[in-house]
XYZ file of C-alpha atoms in Angstrom:
647
model
C 0.000 0.000 0.000
C 2.856 2.366 0.837
C 4.326 1.922 -2.651
C 0.937 2.531 -4.250
C 0.512 5.759 -2.265
C 3.839 7.090 -3.526
C 2.991 5.966 -7.060
C -0.370 7.761 -6.981
C 1.185 10.942 -5.582
C 3.701 10.971 -8.437
C 1.021 10.304 -11.077
C -1.329 12.990 -9.759
C 1.326 15.674 -9.263
C 2.664 15.133 -12.776
C -0.859 15.255 -14.232
C -1.670 18.451 -12.307
C 1.510 20.162 -13.533
C 0.753 19.248 -17.161
C -2.842 20.406 -16.772
C -1.758 23.794 -15.414
C 0.668 24.108 -18.359
C -2.208 23.494 -20.788
C -0.986 20.038 -21.937
C -3.176 17.463 -20.154
C -1.941 13.860 -20.106
C -5.133 12.309 -18.703
C -8.842 13.040 -18.581
C -10.572 14.686 -15.605
C -12.347 11.387 -15.018
C -9.047 9.495 -14.707
C -7.615 12.148 -12.399
C -10.634 11.992 -10.081
C -10.425 8.178 -9.967
C -6.732 8.257 -8.987
C -7.397 11.038 -6.461
C -10.238 9.121 -4.799
C -8.075 5.993 -4.646
C -5.275 7.948 -2.951
C -7.708 9.545 -0.517
C -9.032 6.112 0.448
C -5.551 4.642 0.952
C -4.492 7.587 3.123
C -7.591 7.157 5.281
C -7.041 3.420 5.725
C -3.302 3.492 6.375
C -2.847 6.877 8.028
C 0.086 7.495 5.655
C 0.075 10.954 4.091
C 3.283 11.966 2.297
C 4.346 15.610 2.372
C 3.756 16.368 -1.332
C 0.418 14.564 -1.550
C -2.081 16.443 -3.740
C -4.701 15.829 -1.035
C -2.758 18.293 1.130
C -2.332 20.991 -1.513
C -4.630 23.806 -2.530
C -4.366 25.052 -6.118
C -1.260 25.321 -8.237
C 2.197 26.307 -7.111
C 3.153 29.932 -7.756
C 5.972 29.818 -10.286
C 5.361 32.811 -12.586
C 7.197 36.114 -12.666
C 4.185 37.923 -11.206
C 4.563 39.508 -7.769
C 3.716 37.073 -4.970
C 1.437 38.304 -2.204
C 0.353 36.441 0.931
C -3.414 36.307 1.383
C -4.865 37.911 4.505
C -6.818 34.703 5.089
C -5.885 31.362 3.446
C -8.157 30.504 0.527
C -9.101 26.883 0.970
C -10.548 24.569 -1.647
C -13.831 22.729 -1.077
C -14.668 19.190 -0.092
C -16.749 17.573 -2.798
C -19.489 15.035 -3.276
C -21.600 13.593 -6.075
C -24.344 12.399 -3.726
C -27.586 14.307 -3.095
C -27.916 12.543 0.262
C -24.717 14.197 1.490
C -26.117 17.620 0.591
C -29.316 16.787 2.476
C -27.334 15.727 5.558
C -25.268 18.904 5.298
C -28.432 21.061 5.283
C -29.973 19.473 8.360
C -28.026 22.092 10.292
C -29.796 24.952 8.498
C -30.532 26.650 5.195
C -27.875 27.095 2.560
C -27.078 29.163 -0.515
C -26.563 27.082 -3.656
C -24.924 28.554 -6.765
C -22.987 27.568 -9.863
C -19.411 26.367 -9.386
C -17.947 28.233 -12.338
C -14.817 26.708 -13.861
C -12.416 29.618 -14.234
C -9.754 31.239 -12.065
C -10.435 32.326 -8.483
C -9.479 35.972 -7.965
C -9.672 38.161 -4.845
C -10.494 41.839 -5.498
C -9.646 44.497 -2.929
C -11.312 47.905 -2.932
C -10.376 50.912 -0.838
C -12.469 54.079 -0.648
C -14.520 52.841 -3.586
C -11.611 52.079 -5.949
C -10.015 48.790 -6.980
C -6.511 48.685 -5.476
C -5.442 45.044 -5.827
C -6.364 41.743 -7.433
C -4.807 38.424 -6.414
C -5.130 34.918 -7.807
C -5.702 32.115 -5.311
C -2.298 30.627 -6.122
C -1.534 27.865 -3.655
C -4.138 29.144 -1.200
C -1.662 30.974 1.006
C 0.264 32.987 -1.567
C -1.325 34.409 -4.696
C -0.115 36.437 -7.645
C -0.806 40.122 -8.137
C -2.832 40.494 -11.353
C -4.235 43.967 -10.699
C -3.015 45.208 -14.082
C -5.194 42.594 -15.800
C -8.194 42.642 -13.450
C -8.850 46.272 -14.338
C -9.785 45.005 -17.785
C -12.410 42.512 -16.578
C -15.287 43.803 -18.630
C -18.025 43.662 -15.969
C -16.391 44.752 -12.697
C -17.199 48.212 -11.331
C -14.318 50.669 -11.408
C -15.941 52.606 -8.580
C -18.299 51.311 -5.889
C -20.514 53.159 -3.441
C -19.006 51.496 -0.369
C -16.059 53.666 0.690
C -14.346 51.502 3.298
C -11.961 48.578 2.748
C -13.601 45.650 0.995
C -12.150 42.279 -0.014
C -14.231 39.921 -2.131
C -13.706 36.487 -3.638
C -15.027 35.495 -7.032
C -14.364 33.602 -10.236
C -12.962 35.076 -13.439
C -14.275 33.269 -16.514
C -14.274 33.412 -20.307
C -17.430 32.410 -22.174
C -17.692 29.622 -24.710
C -18.188 31.972 -27.687
C -15.085 34.021 -26.822
C -13.121 30.811 -26.207
C -14.015 29.429 -29.642
C -13.232 32.697 -31.406
C -9.810 33.038 -29.756
C -8.977 29.409 -30.519
C -9.960 29.967 -34.162
C -7.572 32.903 -34.401
C -4.764 31.531 -32.243
C -1.302 32.038 -33.657
C 0.155 28.594 -33.009
C -0.967 24.995 -33.223
C -1.429 24.427 -29.495
C -4.959 25.693 -29.012
C -6.330 26.157 -25.498
C -7.927 22.953 -24.225
C -10.861 24.611 -22.482
C -12.104 28.052 -21.328
C -10.497 27.612 -17.907
C -7.000 27.242 -19.393
C -7.594 30.264 -21.613
C -8.842 32.353 -18.690
C -5.942 31.369 -16.416
C -3.418 32.042 -19.167
C -4.991 35.418 -19.903
C -5.120 36.647 -16.322
C -1.563 35.569 -15.532
C -0.052 37.370 -18.527
C 2.534 40.007 -17.741
C 1.225 42.199 -20.564
C -2.203 43.631 -19.732
C -2.944 44.295 -23.400
C -3.678 40.602 -23.816
C -6.288 40.664 -21.056
C -7.698 43.894 -22.470
C -8.239 42.221 -25.854
C -10.233 39.304 -24.369
C -13.642 39.325 -22.748
C -12.963 38.188 -19.182
C -15.989 38.287 -16.888
C -15.978 38.206 -13.093
C -18.643 36.765 -10.783
C -18.395 37.623 -7.096
C -19.504 35.016 -4.558
C -18.210 36.017 -1.112
C -17.192 38.986 1.032
C -13.925 38.053 2.718
C -13.613 41.207 4.800
C -15.111 44.684 5.068
C -18.550 45.811 4.039
C -21.452 46.102 6.443
C -22.250 43.681 9.249
C -23.851 40.662 7.621
C -25.803 37.949 9.361
C -26.612 35.985 6.228
C -24.616 34.888 3.194
C -27.591 36.003 1.076
C -27.210 39.510 2.585
C -23.589 39.537 1.410
C -24.696 38.676 -2.108
C -27.346 41.400 -2.085
C -24.687 43.897 -0.931
C -22.359 42.848 -3.760
C -25.145 43.203 -6.321
C -26.016 46.683 -4.996
C -22.403 47.727 -5.545
C -22.430 46.623 -9.175
C -20.870 43.149 -9.037
C -22.215 40.367 -11.224
C -23.382 37.273 -9.332
C -23.773 33.713 -10.512
C -27.351 32.482 -10.210
C -28.118 31.218 -6.694
C -30.991 29.727 -4.688
C -31.766 29.468 -0.964
C -32.272 25.769 -0.192
C -33.027 23.398 2.671
C -32.760 19.638 3.042
C -36.353 19.287 1.832
C -35.901 20.983 -1.554
C -32.190 20.673 -2.351
C -32.771 17.723 -4.700
C -35.203 19.750 -6.806
C -32.776 22.691 -6.841
C -29.942 20.479 -8.109
C -32.197 19.171 -10.871
C -33.145 22.715 -11.930
C -29.489 23.741 -12.103
C -28.608 20.595 -14.039
C -31.323 21.263 -16.618
C -29.960 24.786 -17.115
C -26.346 23.774 -17.843
C -26.877 23.649 -21.601
C -28.037 27.291 -21.606
C -25.105 28.576 -19.523
C -22.477 30.567 -21.450
C -19.691 29.558 -19.057
C -18.069 26.278 -18.087
C -19.251 24.835 -14.794
C -18.043 21.761 -12.972
C -20.936 21.598 -10.525
C -22.494 23.589 -7.692
C -21.387 25.158 -4.402
C -23.460 24.935 -1.227
C -22.712 27.247 1.735
C -24.590 27.784 4.987
C -26.628 31.001 4.894
C -25.993 31.730 8.591
C -22.588 33.464 8.725
C -22.114 33.221 12.501
C -22.803 29.495 12.405
C -20.412 29.100 9.481
C -17.639 30.873 11.376
C -18.155 28.617 14.404
C -17.416 25.491 12.349
C -13.839 26.400 11.468
C -11.997 24.317 8.877
C -9.694 21.395 8.308
C -6.176 21.976 6.947
C -7.641 21.958 3.439
C -11.420 22.435 3.508
C -13.785 24.912 5.204
C -16.567 23.095 7.083
C -19.302 25.536 6.093
C -19.258 24.769 2.356
C -19.261 21.788 0.052
C -18.979 21.358 -3.718
C -21.413 19.164 -5.591
C -19.944 17.695 -8.767
C -22.229 16.341 -11.451
C -22.435 12.577 -11.443
C -21.095 11.985 -14.931
C -23.503 10.219 -17.232
C -21.341 7.437 -18.626
C -21.921 5.475 -21.796
C -20.089 2.367 -22.958
C -19.365 2.215 -26.669
C -16.893 0.798 -29.175
C -13.929 2.655 -30.639
C -14.242 2.612 -34.420
C -11.312 4.732 -35.546
C -8.841 7.469 -34.749
C -8.933 10.452 -37.102
C -5.871 12.646 -37.394
C -6.618 16.333 -38.020
C -3.850 18.558 -39.435
C -3.798 22.162 -38.199
C -2.408 25.356 -39.758
C 0.985 24.929 -38.118
C 1.214 21.236 -39.006
C 0.179 19.916 -35.588
C -1.835 16.723 -36.153
C -4.498 16.200 -33.487
C -6.006 12.743 -32.748
C -9.811 12.462 -32.574
C -11.573 9.317 -31.330
C -14.501 8.118 -33.464
C -16.866 5.669 -31.752
C -20.320 4.159 -32.093
C -22.878 6.907 -31.424
C -24.277 7.124 -27.879
C -26.746 9.476 -26.178
C -25.235 11.464 -23.293
C -26.890 14.343 -21.437
C -29.595 14.564 -24.104
C -27.403 14.717 -27.225
C -25.836 12.185 -29.582
C -22.057 11.896 -29.258
C -19.763 9.998 -31.619
C -16.368 11.723 -31.451
C -14.038 13.169 -28.825
C -10.723 15.004 -29.015
C -7.758 13.197 -27.480
C -5.605 16.371 -27.455
C -2.218 14.769 -28.109
C -0.312 11.554 -28.765
C 0.515 11.033 -25.085
C -3.158 10.589 -24.174
C -3.595 8.016 -26.975
C -0.653 6.062 -25.575
C -1.695 6.365 -21.927
C -5.185 5.034 -22.702
C -3.635 2.147 -24.715
C -6.296 2.564 -27.370
C -6.983 -0.039 -30.048
C -9.637 -0.312 -32.758
C -12.654 -2.170 -31.373
C -11.823 -1.345 -27.752
C -14.712 -1.030 -25.328
C -14.479 2.515 -24.029
C -16.449 4.619 -21.563
C -17.282 8.158 -22.636
C -18.843 11.133 -20.864
C -19.155 14.892 -21.145
C -16.698 16.825 -19.026
C -18.681 19.526 -17.197
C -21.684 18.159 -19.106
C -20.359 19.859 -22.257
C -17.132 18.435 -23.737
C -17.062 14.761 -24.855
C -14.141 12.798 -23.436
C -13.033 9.203 -23.006
C -13.010 8.335 -19.313
C -11.498 4.854 -19.528
C -10.539 2.062 -21.880
C -11.940 -1.216 -20.587
C -10.161 -3.596 -22.935
C -6.861 -1.809 -23.723
C -5.989 -3.673 -26.919
C -3.452 -1.031 -27.831
C -1.859 -0.914 -31.221
C -2.911 2.572 -32.335
C 0.157 4.044 -33.971
C 0.503 7.597 -35.230
C 0.472 7.856 -39.032
C 3.870 8.016 -40.679
C 2.431 10.280 -43.348
C 0.096 13.283 -43.094
C -3.537 12.234 -43.658
C -4.057 15.277 -45.886
C -0.960 15.622 -48.058
C 0.830 12.291 -47.581
C 4.100 13.882 -46.490
C 6.133 12.393 -43.676
C 5.285 13.149 -40.046
C 7.503 13.550 -37.035
C 6.920 13.272 -33.284
C 7.985 16.055 -30.943
C 8.457 15.304 -27.251
C 8.423 18.505 -25.212
C 8.170 18.335 -21.434
C 7.123 14.659 -21.688
C 4.109 15.490 -23.886
C 4.227 13.934 -27.349
C 2.701 15.689 -30.348
C 2.560 14.693 -34.021
C 3.423 17.085 -36.853
C 3.254 17.240 -40.672
C 6.625 18.192 -42.182
C 5.174 19.654 -45.400
C 4.730 23.427 -45.233
C 2.558 23.249 -48.371
C 0.153 20.652 -46.983
C -3.387 21.431 -48.147
C -4.739 21.473 -44.582
C -1.993 23.855 -43.550
C -2.606 26.023 -46.630
C -6.369 26.215 -45.986
C -5.914 27.169 -42.363
C -3.055 29.514 -43.284
C -5.237 31.409 -45.763
C -8.127 31.502 -43.299
C -5.724 32.946 -40.730
C -4.496 35.587 -43.212
C -8.022 36.811 -43.950
C -8.994 36.920 -40.246
C -9.970 40.074 -38.348
C -6.547 40.980 -36.897
C -4.697 40.245 -40.140
C -5.983 41.298 -43.593
C -9.574 41.437 -42.304
C -11.233 40.292 -45.548
C -14.935 40.037 -44.778
C -17.262 37.565 -46.490
C -14.513 35.029 -47.209
C -15.506 31.773 -45.507
C -13.440 28.655 -44.858
C -15.700 26.738 -47.248
C -14.991 29.274 -50.015
C -11.251 28.998 -49.415
C -11.452 25.202 -49.639
C -13.470 25.384 -52.872
C -11.085 27.874 -54.482
C -8.131 25.651 -53.555
C -9.857 22.623 -55.036
C -10.476 24.496 -58.297
C -6.913 25.815 -58.451
C -7.804 29.488 -57.960
C -5.694 29.596 -54.787
C -2.450 27.923 -53.797
C -1.461 30.350 -51.012
C -2.663 33.608 -49.443
C -0.972 35.842 -52.056
C -3.233 34.366 -54.755
C -6.181 36.125 -53.096
C -5.124 39.262 -54.940
C -5.388 37.503 -58.327
C -8.902 36.113 -57.917
C -10.327 38.649 -60.369
C -8.655 36.564 -63.098
C -11.260 33.872 -62.353
C -14.318 36.140 -62.332
C -16.243 34.167 -64.957
C -15.744 30.805 -63.218
C -16.489 32.181 -59.733
C -19.679 33.990 -60.796
C -20.890 30.721 -62.334
C -20.355 28.790 -59.077
C -23.456 27.634 -57.195
C -24.262 29.996 -54.342
C -22.039 32.788 -55.640
C -23.183 35.057 -58.506
C -22.186 38.560 -59.574
C -23.205 40.349 -56.370
C -21.301 37.977 -54.096
C -18.253 38.222 -56.339
C -18.428 42.040 -56.318
C -18.686 42.101 -52.515
C -15.700 39.787 -52.180
C -13.624 41.904 -54.580
C -14.522 45.028 -52.589
C -13.328 43.397 -49.340
C -10.116 42.244 -50.995
C -9.523 45.721 -52.397
C -9.862 47.242 -48.920
C -7.342 44.743 -47.544
C -4.644 45.995 -49.911
C -3.953 48.785 -47.436
C -2.738 46.744 -44.490
C -0.735 47.575 -41.402
C 2.718 46.030 -41.366
C 2.105 44.393 -37.989
C -1.215 42.981 -39.227
C 0.518 41.622 -42.328
C 3.275 39.946 -40.299
C 0.660 38.465 -37.964
C -1.248 37.231 -41.018
C 1.796 35.306 -42.233
C 1.061 32.806 -39.486
C 4.606 32.568 -38.131
C 4.676 30.144 -35.199
C 4.458 31.854 -31.790
C 4.016 35.373 -33.263
C 0.748 37.021 -32.286
C -0.413 40.521 -33.134
C 1.258 42.138 -30.123
C 4.507 40.356 -30.967
C 4.260 41.561 -34.561
C 3.831 45.142 -33.325
C 6.888 44.832 -31.078
C 8.873 43.442 -34.001
C 7.905 46.411 -36.187
C 8.795 48.927 -33.495
C 12.171 47.348 -32.840
C 13.151 47.421 -36.511
C 11.705 50.890 -37.062
C 9.031 49.532 -39.425
C 11.618 48.366 -41.953
C 10.176 45.135 -43.379
C 13.388 44.136 -45.145
C 15.331 44.582 -41.920
C 12.856 42.254 -40.200
C 13.138 39.445 -42.694
C 16.926 39.697 -42.840
C 17.387 39.893 -39.052
C 19.535 37.364 -37.231
C 18.150 35.258 -34.354
C 20.226 36.949 -31.655
C 18.950 40.396 -32.600
C 15.326 39.212 -32.614
C 15.744 37.364 -29.314
C 16.964 40.585 -27.676
C 13.552 42.233 -28.171
C 11.790 42.651 -24.839
C 9.383 39.724 -24.307
C 10.735 37.592 -27.141
C 13.514 35.053 -26.563
C 15.039 32.140 -28.431
C 11.895 30.224 -29.429
C 10.130 33.195 -31.035
C 13.386 34.365 -32.635
C 13.925 30.938 -34.189
C 10.366 30.883 -35.570
C 10.774 34.276 -37.277
C 14.263 33.556 -38.599
C 13.320 30.121 -39.947
C 10.192 31.489 -41.636
C 12.156 34.038 -43.647
C 14.961 31.573 -44.400
C 12.442 29.531 -46.402
C 12.657 30.572 -50.111
C 9.062 29.517 -50.777
C 7.788 31.712 -47.942
C 9.718 34.669 -49.344
C 8.353 34.030 -52.841
C 4.781 34.126 -51.527
C 5.477 37.241 -49.448
C 7.007 39.015 -52.462
C 3.981 38.118 -54.577
C 1.692 39.620 -51.945
C 3.805 42.772 -51.677
C 3.252 43.497 -55.378
C -0.446 43.971 -54.609
C -0.543 45.518 -51.144
C 0.695 48.639 -49.403
C 2.004 48.377 -45.868
C 0.309 51.580 -44.761
C 0.959 50.797 -41.125
C 4.630 51.502 -41.710
C 3.877 55.131 -42.555
C 1.109 55.665 -40.030
C 2.748 53.929 -37.100
C 6.368 54.882 -37.666
C 7.627 56.648 -34.532
C 8.277 60.348 -35.032
C 12.011 60.745 -35.390
C 12.046 63.840 -33.180
C 9.764 62.416 -30.494
C 10.963 62.909 -26.922
C 9.205 59.656 -26.002
C 11.094 57.303 -28.278
C 12.314 54.336 -26.240
C 10.489 55.422 -23.066
C 8.354 52.921 -21.135
C 4.996 53.934 -19.674
C 2.466 52.290 -17.375
C -1.152 53.518 -17.494
C -3.572 53.291 -14.580
C -6.764 54.936 -13.373
C -9.519 56.718 -15.295
C -8.717 58.780 -18.405
C -10.263 62.078 -19.502
C -8.410 63.263 -22.625
C -8.132 59.853 -24.322
C -11.211 57.654 -24.840
C -9.600 54.592 -23.262
C -6.273 52.965 -22.505
C -6.109 51.360 -25.925
C -6.203 54.764 -27.619
C -3.513 56.155 -25.289
C -1.401 53.024 -25.761
C -1.541 53.324 -29.546
C -0.680 57.034 -29.286
C 2.384 56.301 -27.150
C 3.488 53.567 -29.539
C 3.080 55.929 -32.508
C 5.598 58.214 -30.788
C 8.087 55.391 -30.321
C 7.276 54.667 -26.696
C 6.289 51.371 -25.067
C 3.469 50.524 -22.674
C 3.907 47.926 -19.935
C 1.282 46.394 -17.674
C 3.047 46.828 -14.346
C 5.534 49.189 -12.724
C 9.138 47.979 -12.638
C 12.653 49.367 -12.627
C 12.381 49.616 -16.439
C 9.400 52.010 -16.234
C 10.073 55.659 -17.071
C 6.658 57.151 -16.295
C 3.443 56.092 -14.563
C 0.410 57.872 -16.065
C -2.281 58.322 -13.403
C -4.593 61.336 -13.210
C -4.800 60.721 -9.452
C -1.117 61.305 -8.773
C -1.532 61.308 -4.988
C -3.675 58.185 -4.526
C -2.495 55.282 -2.352
C -2.836 52.761 -5.197
C -0.360 49.909 -5.425
C 1.086 51.290 -8.686
C 1.615 54.751 -7.196
C 3.250 53.162 -4.171
C 5.540 51.026 -6.339
C 6.476 54.012 -8.506
C 7.287 56.020 -5.379
C 9.517 53.251 -4.042
C 11.424 53.082 -7.339
C 11.646 56.839 -7.835
C 9.550 56.755 -11.021
C 7.713 59.932 -12.065
C 3.912 59.823 -11.682
C 2.305 62.097 -14.277
C -1.228 63.036 -15.289
C -2.582 63.002 -18.849
C -1.965 66.743 -19.070
C 1.621 66.202 -17.917
C 1.976 63.527 -20.598
C 0.656 65.859 -23.331
C 3.121 68.526 -22.235
C 5.917 65.949 -22.143
C 5.287 64.746 -25.693
C 5.533 68.314 -26.942
C 8.914 68.707 -25.326
């Protein structure tokens, strides 16, 4: 038993680390099964090793964000899948039941009505300061009526629609696995512009300290709502109606825009809750109810291999159709090659499938484990050879052909997307059809489509009006910002913000960018060796340069002229941090773009590299003002900034 305990601890800790990194090696179902087994062994033997996941709360804090100790430890919740346990829990009194949203727990602190700090839960004792990103949560109040100190706990989440859109436009092959990973990655970014560009919502669910004197949890929630905070739906329940409440929540999951992994039940009586105390890991006044997964046994029919824009080939399990949670399911993503191997999948295997969080189909277990599924040696789309990459013990499969049809389709779709050429009315299906007919071979051929007017107009579902609209959109795209164009090239690991930084560093000289050496690119703030290698290797490819040159004969990089820093600007090379409300500029994005147009840079947090902190409230006790004061950094208002730019 002792050996099994150590084995389970190792398995679970490794799985948790991979999950936090966005590269899961097992399903949630498998993790829960291992966790429950470990919990049972620890209870029976009394052996609990120091690094057991049953003794930990949340992930370890390993990022470069500032670490801050929580005023009160943030514990995780005990969990159950049994209604009877909820009924027993409520025999002591009424409770408040609400959604358990699957995002990132964040504590917001307000002082005198203003947001002064935001901390992630971290490991429960020490969190990370993400104030620079929390200010961009789209639904939190910037000012509240309550003027004392207030600390609240809530969940930051990203909706399904936003998740799908960001994944569609992502600039590398490793898409986010679920909205939770996307939300966590967004909030923990060092650059607040990333959080500002994504729709992060925040739902408050507890007052940790401050506010009025509350006797009931429901009074806390009413107070939070009165001060402008969004709340997840909740119900007051007792042991006599909790089963009906759970059923009502369960029936509403399909309509919810956010991922949920169950419900949370907390006693309504705050004084009683406080009297219960907590264990080393769980508070005794709350419990999480996780959906009892509806399992279905089926037979694995095939593994499909789906080639992405960057050549990453993703495995997808195809199985005999089964009904789960009211819908028919017959396929599930396996994410990567490591999961295929760990499940020991074989054609004809008897597998159990379910919907994670009642939404995402997954394989929970393989009952027969025949094995034998091998990754294809050639790309399923173009037939070129494949290769396996093993990074951090996670195996992924890749197509080696840069001209693979699947890669070309997705590459063109990426080029015409909103943040690149922004060609409206050009669907993926149209791109695929034009490729099939030979009208397109790469994105530069978009600008020669008028040569095929007669054939396109004659296509079913097209016609003269559709063709004219498409030509108008293409014509508009011929004036394209240099950063948007570079982003549209689809270079691995280069997003729009990275493309902008690249342009600024090389003074908007496109030829200098494509002739740059890796060491010079890697020296750009926020880049490094991996991004530098991606850019250098892209422009070392003669075929890539041929396509780029073809495109450049049709387009004008207007962004180079518009965005080029003014040579005489006093701000060139200066780093700014922006905080607080603005009056002269419409928003931070407008001020950021203005600073960048003058050759300056905008960072998300104050550091020794900051030259100026822009804050109209120069005397406030905000954390950024305090940090700037400690480092001797000038705090200036918008008017000061306008005077500064004019010399």
